[in-house]
PDB file of N, CA, C and O in Angstrom:
ATOM      1  N   MET A   1     141.814  82.403  71.490  1.00 53.00           N
ATOM      2  CA  MET A   1     141.874  83.830  71.334  1.00 53.00           C
ATOM      3  C   MET A   1     143.144  84.331  72.018  1.00 53.00           C
ATOM      4  O   MET A   1     143.414  84.011  73.154  1.00 53.00           O
ATOM      5  N   THR A   2     143.875  85.134  71.292  1.00 71.00           N
ATOM      6  CA  THR A   2     145.099  85.676  71.859  1.00 71.00           C
ATOM      7  C   THR A   2     144.774  86.819  72.818  1.00 71.00           C
ATOM      8  O   THR A   2     143.675  87.370  72.814  1.00 71.00           O
ATOM      9  N   ALA A   3     145.746  87.178  73.635  1.00 75.00           N
ATOM     10  CA  ALA A   3     145.549  88.244  74.615  1.00 75.00           C
ATOM     11  C   ALA A   3     145.254  89.571  73.917  1.00 75.00           C
ATOM     12  O   ALA A   3     144.404  90.341  74.372  1.00 75.00           O
ATOM     13  N   ALA A   4     145.908  89.834  72.803  1.00 74.00           N
ATOM     14  CA  ALA A   4     145.683  91.095  72.088  1.00 74.00           C
ATOM     15  C   ALA A   4     144.259  91.164  71.543  1.00 74.00           C
ATOM     16  O   ALA A   4     143.607  92.210  71.618  1.00 74.00           O
ATOM     17  N   ARG A   5     143.749  90.068  71.016  1.00 74.00           N
ATOM     18  CA  ARG A   5     142.383  90.051  70.501  1.00 74.00           C
ATOM     19  C   ARG A   5     141.381  90.191  71.644  1.00 74.00           C
ATOM     20  O   ARG A   5     140.350  90.833  71.502  1.00 74.00           O
ATOM     21  N   PHE A   6     141.680  89.594  72.785  1.00 72.00           N
ATOM     22  CA  PHE A   6     140.804  89.681  73.948  1.00 72.00           C
ATOM     23  C   PHE A   6     140.704  91.128  74.428  1.00 72.00           C
ATOM     24  O   PHE A   6     139.617  91.644  74.682  1.00 72.00           O
ATOM     25  N   VAL A   7     141.847  91.815  74.509  1.00 72.00           N
ATOM     26  CA  VAL A   7     141.852  93.213  74.935  1.00 72.00           C
ATOM     27  C   VAL A   7     141.126  94.070  73.901  1.00 72.00           C
ATOM     28  O   VAL A   7     140.360  94.970  74.255  1.00 72.00           O
ATOM     29  N   ALA A   8     141.332  93.796  72.624  1.00 71.00           N
ATOM     30  CA  ALA A   8     140.657  94.553  71.576  1.00 71.00           C
ATOM     31  C   ALA A   8     139.140  94.366  71.672  1.00 71.00           C
ATOM     32  O   ALA A   8     138.379  95.315  71.476  1.00 71.00           O
ATOM     33  N   ALA A   9     138.693  93.166  71.994  1.00 70.00           N
ATOM     34  CA  ALA A   9     137.256  92.917  72.142  1.00 70.00           C
ATOM     35  C   ALA A   9     136.697  93.674  73.343  1.00 70.00           C
ATOM     36  O   ALA A   9     135.582  94.192  73.300  1.00 70.00           O
ATOM     37  N   LEU A  10     137.462  93.762  74.415  1.00 72.00           N
ATOM     38  CA  LEU A  10     137.008  94.489  75.596  1.00 72.00           C
ATOM     39  C   LEU A  10     136.928  95.990  75.349  1.00 72.00           C
ATOM     40  O   LEU A  10     136.079  96.679  75.914  1.00 72.00           O
ATOM     41  N   LEU A  11     137.810  96.494  74.520  1.00 75.00           N
ATOM     42  CA  LEU A  11     137.869  97.925  74.266  1.00 75.00           C
ATOM     43  C   LEU A  11     137.085  98.348  73.034  1.00 75.00           C
ATOM     44  O   LEU A  11     137.226  99.489  72.581  1.00 75.00           O
ATOM     45  N   SER A  12     136.252  97.489  72.501  1.00 68.00           N
ATOM     46  CA  SER A  12     135.516  97.830  71.289  1.00 68.00           C
ATOM     47  C   SER A  12     134.543  98.969  71.566  1.00 68.00           C
ATOM     48  O   SER A  12     134.150  99.240  72.692  1.00 68.00           O
ATOM     49  N   ALA A  13     134.135  99.633  70.527  1.00 68.00           N
ATOM     50  CA  ALA A  13     133.259 100.797  70.641  1.00 68.00           C
ATOM     51  C   ALA A  13     131.788 100.410  70.763  1.00 68.00           C
ATOM     52  O   ALA A  13     130.928 101.275  70.790  1.00 68.00           O
ATOM     53  N   GLU A  14     131.496  99.140  70.825  1.00 69.00           N
ATOM     54  CA  GLU A  14     130.103  98.706  70.928  1.00 69.00           C
ATOM     55  C   GLU A  14     129.535  99.121  72.280  1.00 69.00           C
ATOM     56  O   GLU A  14     130.101  98.826  73.328  1.00 69.00           O
ATOM     57  N   PRO A  15     128.402  99.840  72.300  1.00 71.00           N
ATOM     58  CA  PRO A  15     127.848 100.302  73.564  1.00 71.00           C
ATOM     59  C   PRO A  15     127.233  99.161  74.369  1.00 71.00           C
ATOM     60  O   PRO A  15     126.809  98.148  73.815  1.00 71.00           O
ATOM     61  N   ALA A  16     127.207  99.339  75.664  1.00 66.00           N
ATOM     62  CA  ALA A  16     126.581  98.348  76.538  1.00 66.00           C
ATOM     63  C   ALA A  16     125.072  98.425  76.368  1.00 66.00           C
ATOM     64  O   ALA A  16     124.529  99.486  76.062  1.00 66.00           O
ATOM     65  N   PRO A  17     124.379  97.327  76.557  1.00 68.00           N
ATOM     66  CA  PRO A  17     122.919  97.364  76.417  1.00 68.00           C
ATOM     67  C   PRO A  17     122.293  98.219  77.516  1.00 68.00           C
ATOM     68  O   PRO A  17     122.803  98.282  78.639  1.00 68.00           O
ATOM     69  N   GLU A  18     121.206  98.876  77.184  1.00 72.00           N
ATOM     70  CA  GLU A  18     120.483  99.685  78.154  1.00 72.00           C
ATOM     71  C   GLU A  18     119.797  98.769  79.167  1.00 72.00           C
ATOM     72  O   GLU A  18     119.253  97.733  78.791  1.00 72.00           O
ATOM     73  N   PRO A  19     119.795  99.137  80.441  1.00 75.00           N
ATOM     74  CA  PRO A  19     119.092  98.318  81.424  1.00 75.00           C
ATOM     75  C   PRO A  19     117.595  98.447  81.206  1.00 75.00           C
ATOM     76  O   PRO A  19     117.093  99.521  80.876  1.00 75.00           O
ATOM     77  N   SER A  20     116.894  97.336  81.334  1.00 85.00           N
ATOM     78  CA  SER A  20     115.449  97.404  81.175  1.00 85.00           C
ATOM     79  C   SER A  20     114.795  97.217  82.537  1.00 85.00           C
ATOM     80  O   SER A  20     115.293  96.482  83.384  1.00 85.00           O
ATOM     81  N   GLY A  21     113.704  97.897  82.737  1.00 91.00           N
ATOM     82  CA  GLY A  21     112.988  97.828  83.992  1.00 91.00           C
ATOM     83  C   GLY A  21     112.550  99.212  84.412  1.00 91.00           C
ATOM     84  O   GLY A  21     112.644 100.176  83.649  1.00 91.00           O
ATOM     85  N   ALA A  22     112.044  99.319  85.625  1.00 92.00           N
ATOM     86  CA  ALA A  22     111.574 100.600  86.148  1.00 92.00           C
ATOM     87  C   ALA A  22     111.494 100.513  87.662  1.00 92.00           C
ATOM     88  O   ALA A  22     111.568  99.426  88.244  1.00 92.00           O
ATOM     89  N   HIS A  23     111.328 101.684  88.290  1.00 93.00           N
ATOM     90  CA  HIS A  23     111.141 101.715  89.736  1.00 93.00           C
ATOM     91  C   HIS A  23     109.666 101.488  90.054  1.00 93.00           C
ATOM     92  O   HIS A  23     108.786 102.017  89.379  1.00 93.00           O
ATOM     93  N   CYS A  24     109.405 100.729  91.100  1.00 94.00           N
ATOM     94  CA  CYS A  24     108.036 100.474  91.552  1.00 94.00           C
ATOM     95  C   CYS A  24     107.513 101.739  92.219  1.00 94.00           C
ATOM     96  O   CYS A  24     108.188 102.340  93.056  1.00 94.00           O
ATOM     97  N   VAL A  25     106.298 102.133  91.856  1.00 93.00           N
ATOM     98  CA  VAL A  25     105.708 103.343  92.411  1.00 93.00           C
ATOM     99  C   VAL A  25     105.352 103.163  93.890  1.00 93.00           C
ATOM    100  O   VAL A  25     105.276 104.129  94.632  1.00 93.00           O
ATOM    101  N   ARG A  26     105.192 101.940  94.350  1.00 93.00           N
ATOM    102  CA  ARG A  26     104.831 101.713  95.744  1.00 93.00           C
ATOM    103  C   ARG A  26     106.062 101.514  96.635  1.00 93.00           C
ATOM    104  O   ARG A  26     106.235 102.213  97.615  1.00 93.00           O
ATOM    105  N   CYS A  27     106.946 100.551  96.306  1.00 94.00           N
ATOM    106  CA  CYS A  27     108.084 100.243  97.182  1.00 94.00           C
ATOM    107  C   CYS A  27     109.363 100.962  96.764  1.00 94.00           C
ATOM    108  O   CYS A  27     110.367 100.893  97.466  1.00 94.00           O
ATOM    109  N   LYS A  28     109.352 101.635  95.605  1.00 94.00           N
ATOM    110  CA  LYS A  28     110.490 102.407  95.091  1.00 94.00           C
ATOM    111  C   LYS A  28     111.705 101.565  94.734  1.00 94.00           C
ATOM    112  O   LYS A  28     112.776 102.082  94.510  1.00 94.00           O
ATOM    113  N   ARG A  29     111.567 100.256  94.674  1.00 94.00           N
ATOM    114  CA  ARG A  29     112.685  99.379  94.288  1.00 94.00           C
ATOM    115  C   ARG A  29     112.688  99.173  92.786  1.00 94.00           C
ATOM    116  O   ARG A  29     111.669  99.254  92.125  1.00 94.00           O
ATOM    117  N   TRP A  30     113.877  98.861  92.247  1.00 93.00           N
ATOM    118  CA  TRP A  30     114.026  98.574  90.825  1.00 93.00           C
ATOM    119  C   TRP A  30     113.465  97.191  90.538  1.00 93.00           C
ATOM    120  O   TRP A  30     113.729  96.243  91.273  1.00 93.00           O
ATOM    121  N   THR A  31     112.681  97.065  89.483  1.00 92.00           N
ATOM    122  CA  THR A  31     112.159  95.764  89.076  1.00 92.00           C
ATOM    123  C   THR A  31     112.480  95.536  87.604  1.00 92.00           C
ATOM    124  O   THR A  31     112.400  96.460  86.797  1.00 92.00           O
ATOM    125  N   CYS A  32     112.853  94.325  87.287  1.00 91.00           N
ATOM    126  CA  CYS A  32     113.143  93.962  85.899  1.00 91.00           C
ATOM    127  C   CYS A  32     111.880  93.536  85.155  1.00 91.00           C
ATOM    128  O   CYS A  32     111.917  93.294  83.959  1.00 91.00           O
ATOM    129  N   ALA A  33     110.754  93.421  85.880  1.00 91.00           N
ATOM    130  CA  ALA A  33     109.476  93.044  85.278  1.00 91.00           C
ATOM    131  C   ALA A  33     108.409  94.082  85.627  1.00 91.00           C
ATOM    132  O   ALA A  33     107.451  93.788  86.330  1.00 91.00           O
ATOM    133  N   PRO A  34     108.573  95.338  85.158  1.00 92.00           N
ATOM    134  CA  PRO A  34     107.616  96.371  85.533  1.00 92.00           C
ATOM    135  C   PRO A  34     106.247  96.164  84.889  1.00 92.00           C
ATOM    136  O   PRO A  34     106.146  95.706  83.755  1.00 92.00           O
ATOM    137  N   VAL A  35     105.205  96.495  85.644  1.00 91.00           N
ATOM    138  CA  VAL A  35     103.839  96.422  85.155  1.00 91.00           C
ATOM    139  C   VAL A  35     103.293  97.855  85.120  1.00 91.00           C
ATOM    140  O   VAL A  35     103.266  98.516  86.156  1.00 91.00           O
ATOM    141  N   PRO A  36     102.877  98.345  83.952  1.00 91.00           N
ATOM    142  CA  PRO A  36     102.320  99.702  83.913  1.00 91.00           C
ATOM    143  C   PRO A  36     100.994  99.737  84.670  1.00 91.00           C
ATOM    144  O   PRO A  36     100.101  98.940  84.407  1.00 91.00           O
ATOM    145  N   VAL A  37     100.870 100.651  85.641  1.00 89.00           N
ATOM    146  CA  VAL A  37      99.648 100.705  86.450  1.00 89.00           C
ATOM    147  C   VAL A  37      98.880 102.013  86.287  1.00 89.00           C
ATOM    148  O   VAL A  37      97.684 102.049  86.545  1.00 89.00           O
ATOM    149  N   ARG A  38      99.520 103.087  85.902  1.00 87.00           N
ATOM    150  CA  ARG A  38      98.846 104.368  85.717  1.00 87.00           C
ATOM    151  C   ARG A  38      99.530 105.155  84.602  1.00 87.00           C
ATOM    152  O   ARG A  38     100.721 104.998  84.369  1.00 87.00           O
ATOM    153  N   TYR A  39      98.760 106.020  83.969  1.00 86.00           N
ATOM    154  CA  TYR A  39      99.294 106.945  82.972  1.00 86.00           C
ATOM    155  C   TYR A  39      98.812 108.333  83.355  1.00 86.00           C
ATOM    156  O   TYR A  39      97.611 108.561  83.531  1.00 86.00           O
ATOM    157  N   ILE A  40      99.743 109.255  83.525  1.00 86.00           N
ATOM    158  CA  ILE A  40      99.409 110.604  83.941  1.00 86.00           C
ATOM    159  C   ILE A  40      99.616 111.541  82.770  1.00 86.00           C
ATOM    160  O   ILE A  40     100.719 111.646  82.234  1.00 86.00           O
ATOM    161  N   GLU A  41      98.530 112.211  82.362  1.00 87.00           N
ATOM    162  CA  GLU A  41      98.611 113.191  81.281  1.00 87.00           C
ATOM    163  C   GLU A  41      99.305 114.447  81.797  1.00 87.00           C
ATOM    164  O   GLU A  41      99.211 114.779  82.976  1.00 87.00           O
ATOM    165  N   ARG A  42      99.985 115.143  80.912  1.00 87.00           N
ATOM    166  CA  ARG A  42     100.619 116.415  81.241  1.00 87.00           C
ATOM    167  C   ARG A  42     100.047 117.496  80.336  1.00 87.00           C
ATOM    168  O   ARG A  42      99.666 117.228  79.204  1.00 87.00           O
ATOM    169  N   ALA A  43     100.017 118.714  80.867  1.00 87.00           N
ATOM    170  CA  ALA A  43      99.509 119.829  80.071  1.00 87.00           C
ATOM    171  C   ALA A  43     100.439 120.122  78.888  1.00 87.00           C
ATOM    172  O   ALA A  43      99.983 120.489  77.811  1.00 87.00           O
ATOM    173  N   SER A  44     101.730 119.973  79.099  1.00 88.00           N
ATOM    174  CA  SER A  44     102.678 120.175  78.009  1.00 88.00           C
ATOM    175  C   SER A  44     103.662 119.014  78.009  1.00 88.00           C
ATOM    176  O   SER A  44     104.149 118.593  79.037  1.00 88.00           O
ATOM    177  N   GLY A  45     103.911 118.471  76.861  1.00 88.00           N
ATOM    178  CA  GLY A  45     104.842 117.355  76.745  1.00 88.00           C
ATOM    179  C   GLY A  45     104.141 116.018  76.883  1.00 88.00           C
ATOM    180  O   GLY A  45     102.931 115.940  77.081  1.00 88.00           O
ATOM    181  N   PRO A  46     104.913 114.958  76.778  1.00 90.00           N
ATOM    182  CA  PRO A  46     104.322 113.622  76.842  1.00 90.00           C
ATOM    183  C   PRO A  46     103.892 113.262  78.269  1.00 90.00           C
ATOM    184  O   PRO A  46     104.391 113.808  79.243  1.00 90.00           O
ATOM    185  N   GLY A  47     102.965 112.340  78.362  1.00 88.00           N
ATOM    186  CA  GLY A  47     102.507 111.862  79.658  1.00 88.00           C
ATOM    187  C   GLY A  47     103.542 110.951  80.302  1.00 88.00           C
ATOM    188  O   GLY A  47     104.573 110.624  79.717  1.00 88.00           O
ATOM    189  N   VAL A  48     103.261 110.533  81.538  1.00 90.00           N
ATOM    190  CA  VAL A  48     104.173 109.693  82.302  1.00 90.00           C
ATOM    191  C   VAL A  48     103.459 108.397  82.669  1.00 90.00           C
ATOM    192  O   VAL A  48     102.322 108.427  83.142  1.00 90.00           O
ATOM    193  N   THR A  49     104.125 107.275  82.442  1.00 90.00           N
ATOM    194  CA  THR A  49     103.589 105.986  82.843  1.00 90.00           C
ATOM    195  C   THR A  49     104.225 105.573  84.158  1.00 90.00           C
ATOM    196  O   THR A  49     105.440 105.573  84.284  1.00 90.00           O
ATOM    197  N   LEU A  50     103.399 105.247  85.132  1.00 91.00           N
ATOM    198  CA  LEU A  50     103.888 104.752  86.415  1.00 91.00           C
ATOM    199  C   LEU A  50     103.880 103.237  86.381  1.00 91.00           C
ATOM    200  O   LEU A  50     102.943 102.636  85.870  1.00 91.00           O
ATOM    201  N   HIS A  51     104.929 102.642  86.941  1.00 93.00           N
ATOM    202  CA  HIS A  51     105.076 101.192  86.941  1.00 93.00           C
ATOM    203  C   HIS A  51     105.108 100.667  88.371  1.00 93.00           C
ATOM    204  O   HIS A  51     105.449 101.381  89.297  1.00 93.00           O
ATOM    205  N   ALA A  52     104.774  99.397  88.513  1.00 93.00           N
ATOM    206  CA  ALA A  52     104.851  98.717  89.801  1.00 93.00           C
ATOM    207  C   ALA A  52     105.501  97.362  89.583  1.00 93.00           C
ATOM    208  O   ALA A  52     105.489  96.819  88.476  1.00 93.00           O
ATOM    209  N   CYS A  53     106.090  96.828  90.646  1.00 92.00           N
ATOM    210  CA  CYS A  53     106.631  95.474  90.567  1.00 92.00           C
ATOM    211  C   CYS A  53     105.433  94.508  90.552  1.00 92.00           C
ATOM    212  O   CYS A  53     104.328  94.867  90.954  1.00 92.00           O
ATOM    213  N   PRO A  54     105.617  93.280  90.075  1.00 91.00           N
ATOM    214  CA  PRO A  54     104.496  92.350  89.976  1.00 91.00           C
ATOM    215  C   PRO A  54     103.758  92.126  91.297  1.00 91.00           C
ATOM    216  O   PRO A  54     102.534  91.986  91.306  1.00 91.00           O
ATOM    217  N   SER A  55     104.467  92.129  92.423  1.00 91.00           N
ATOM    218  CA  SER A  55     103.791  91.872  93.691  1.00 91.00           C
ATOM    219  C   SER A  55     102.926  93.051  94.135  1.00 91.00           C
ATOM    220  O   SER A  55     101.935  92.864  94.835  1.00 91.00           O
ATOM    221  N   HIS A  56     103.267  94.278  93.737  1.00 91.00           N
ATOM    222  CA  HIS A  56     102.474  95.438  94.115  1.00 91.00           C
ATOM    223  C   HIS A  56     101.470  95.838  93.039  1.00 91.00           C
ATOM    224  O   HIS A  56     100.573  96.647  93.301  1.00 91.00           O
ATOM    225  N   ALA A  57     101.590  95.319  91.828  1.00 89.00           N
ATOM    226  CA  ALA A  57     100.696  95.702  90.735  1.00 89.00           C
ATOM    227  C   ALA A  57      99.253  95.303  91.020  1.00 89.00           C
ATOM    228  O   ALA A  57      98.329  96.017  90.633  1.00 89.00           O
ATOM    229  N   VAL A  58      99.048  94.202  91.731  1.00 87.00           N
ATOM    230  CA  VAL A  58      97.682  93.753  92.015  1.00 87.00           C
ATOM    231  C   VAL A  58      96.961  94.730  92.935  1.00 87.00           C
ATOM    232  O   VAL A  58      95.740  94.817  92.921  1.00 87.00           O
ATOM    233  N   ALA A  59      97.682  95.489  93.741  1.00 87.00           N
ATOM    234  CA  ALA A  59      97.057  96.453  94.654  1.00 87.00           C
ATOM    235  C   ALA A  59      96.449  97.628  93.892  1.00 87.00           C
ATOM    236  O   ALA A  59      95.538  98.281  94.404  1.00 87.00           O
ATOM    237  N   PHE A  60      96.909  97.897  92.678  1.00 81.00           N
ATOM    238  CA  PHE A  60      96.396  99.021  91.909  1.00 81.00           C
ATOM    239  C   PHE A  60      95.157  98.667  91.100  1.00 81.00           C
ATOM    240  O   PHE A  60      94.456  99.552  90.636  1.00 81.00           O
ATOM    241  N   GLY A  61      94.883  97.386  90.920  1.00 73.00           N
ATOM    242  CA  GLY A  61      93.698  96.991  90.161  1.00 73.00           C
ATOM    243  C   GLY A  61      93.859  97.235  88.677  1.00 73.00           C
ATOM    244  O   GLY A  61      94.924  97.604  88.193  1.00 73.00           O
ATOM    245  N   ALA A  62      92.758  97.071  87.961  1.00 66.00           N
ATOM    246  CA  ALA A  62      92.791  97.193  86.507  1.00 66.00           C
ATOM    247  C   ALA A  62      92.094  98.464  86.059  1.00 66.00           C
ATOM    248  O   ALA A  62      91.167  98.945  86.699  1.00 66.00           O
ATOM    249  N   GLY A  63      92.560  98.980  84.950  1.00 62.00           N
ATOM    250  CA  GLY A  63      91.896 100.084  84.285  1.00 62.00           C
ATOM    251  C   GLY A  63      91.969 101.414  84.998  1.00 62.00           C
ATOM    252  O   GLY A  63      92.450 101.514  86.120  1.00 62.00           O
ATOM    253  N   PRO A  64      91.463 102.450  84.348  1.00 62.00           N
ATOM    254  CA  PRO A  64      91.476 103.766  84.966  1.00 62.00           C
ATOM    255  C   PRO A  64      90.506 103.821  86.146  1.00 62.00           C
ATOM    256  O   PRO A  64      89.457 103.193  86.131  1.00 62.00           O
ATOM    257  N   THR A  65      90.873 104.552  87.144  1.00 63.00           N
ATOM    258  CA  THR A  65      90.040 104.724  88.326  1.00 63.00           C
ATOM    259  C   THR A  65      89.498 106.150  88.332  1.00 63.00           C
ATOM    260  O   THR A  65      89.960 106.994  87.564  1.00 63.00           O
ATOM    261  N   PRO A  66      88.552 106.456  89.194  1.00 66.00           N
ATOM    262  CA  PRO A  66      88.083 107.843  89.267  1.00 66.00           C
ATOM    263  C   PRO A  66      89.214 108.826  89.580  1.00 66.00           C
ATOM    264  O   PRO A  66      89.207 109.952  89.093  1.00 66.00           O
ATOM    265  N   GLU A  67      90.210 108.394  90.367  1.00 65.00           N
ATOM    266  CA  GLU A  67      91.338 109.258  90.662  1.00 65.00           C
ATOM    267  C   GLU A  67      92.146 109.556  89.406  1.00 65.00           C
ATOM    268  O   GLU A  67      92.681 110.646  89.250  1.00 65.00           O
ATOM    269  N   ASP A  68      92.255 108.574  88.508  1.00 61.00           N
ATOM    270  CA  ASP A  68      92.971 108.800  87.252  1.00 61.00           C
ATOM    271  C   ASP A  68      92.266 109.862  86.414  1.00 61.00           C
ATOM    272  O   ASP A  68      92.903 110.685  85.778  1.00 61.00           O
ATOM    273  N   GLU A  69      90.951 109.831  86.415  1.00 61.00           N
ATOM    274  CA  GLU A  69      90.191 110.801  85.651  1.00 61.00           C
ATOM    275  C   GLU A  69      90.345 112.214  86.212  1.00 61.00           C
ATOM    276  O   GLU A  69      90.309 113.187  85.496  1.00 61.00           O
ATOM    277  N   LEU A  70      90.544 112.310  87.529  1.00 60.00           N
ATOM    278  CA  LEU A  70      90.740 113.614  88.166  1.00 60.00           C
ATOM    279  C   LEU A  70      92.182 114.076  88.117  1.00 60.00           C
ATOM    280  O   LEU A  70      92.488 115.206  88.461  1.00 60.00           O
ATOM    281  N   GLY A  71      93.099 113.160  87.744  1.00 57.00           N
ATOM    282  CA  GLY A  71      94.504 113.526  87.620  1.00 57.00           C
ATOM    283  C   GLY A  71      95.281 113.382  88.922  1.00 57.00           C
ATOM    284  O   GLY A  71      96.322 113.972  89.069  1.00 57.00           O
ATOM    285  N   THR A  72      94.784 112.591  89.868  1.00 54.00           N
ATOM    286  CA  THR A  72      95.498 112.362  91.122  1.00 54.00           C
ATOM    287  C   THR A  72      95.805 110.893  91.256  1.00 54.00           C
ATOM    288  O   THR A  72      95.193 110.050  90.623  1.00 54.00           O
ATOM    289  N   LEU A  73      96.754 110.579  92.119  1.00 51.00           N
ATOM    290  CA  LEU A  73      97.103 109.168  92.348  1.00 51.00           C
ATOM    291  C   LEU A  73      96.867 108.842  93.784  1.00 51.00           C
ATOM    292  O   LEU A  73      97.200 109.507  94.688  1.00 51.00           O
TER     293      LEU A  73
END
């Protein structure tokens, strides 16, 4: 590959891939393997899914809890 082709490839209009992952609701760190642990309904607009890192996801347990039904975390 010539230098001109290399520079042209670097300057192409192709967008960078979006980062995948989410912040952990417990430790607030970025994780590349988020586990959805809660879903919060909103009165207007779409709901919000809370994620946790794999090591903290086990602390939240499975399924909706009574707190989820009341709308608190």
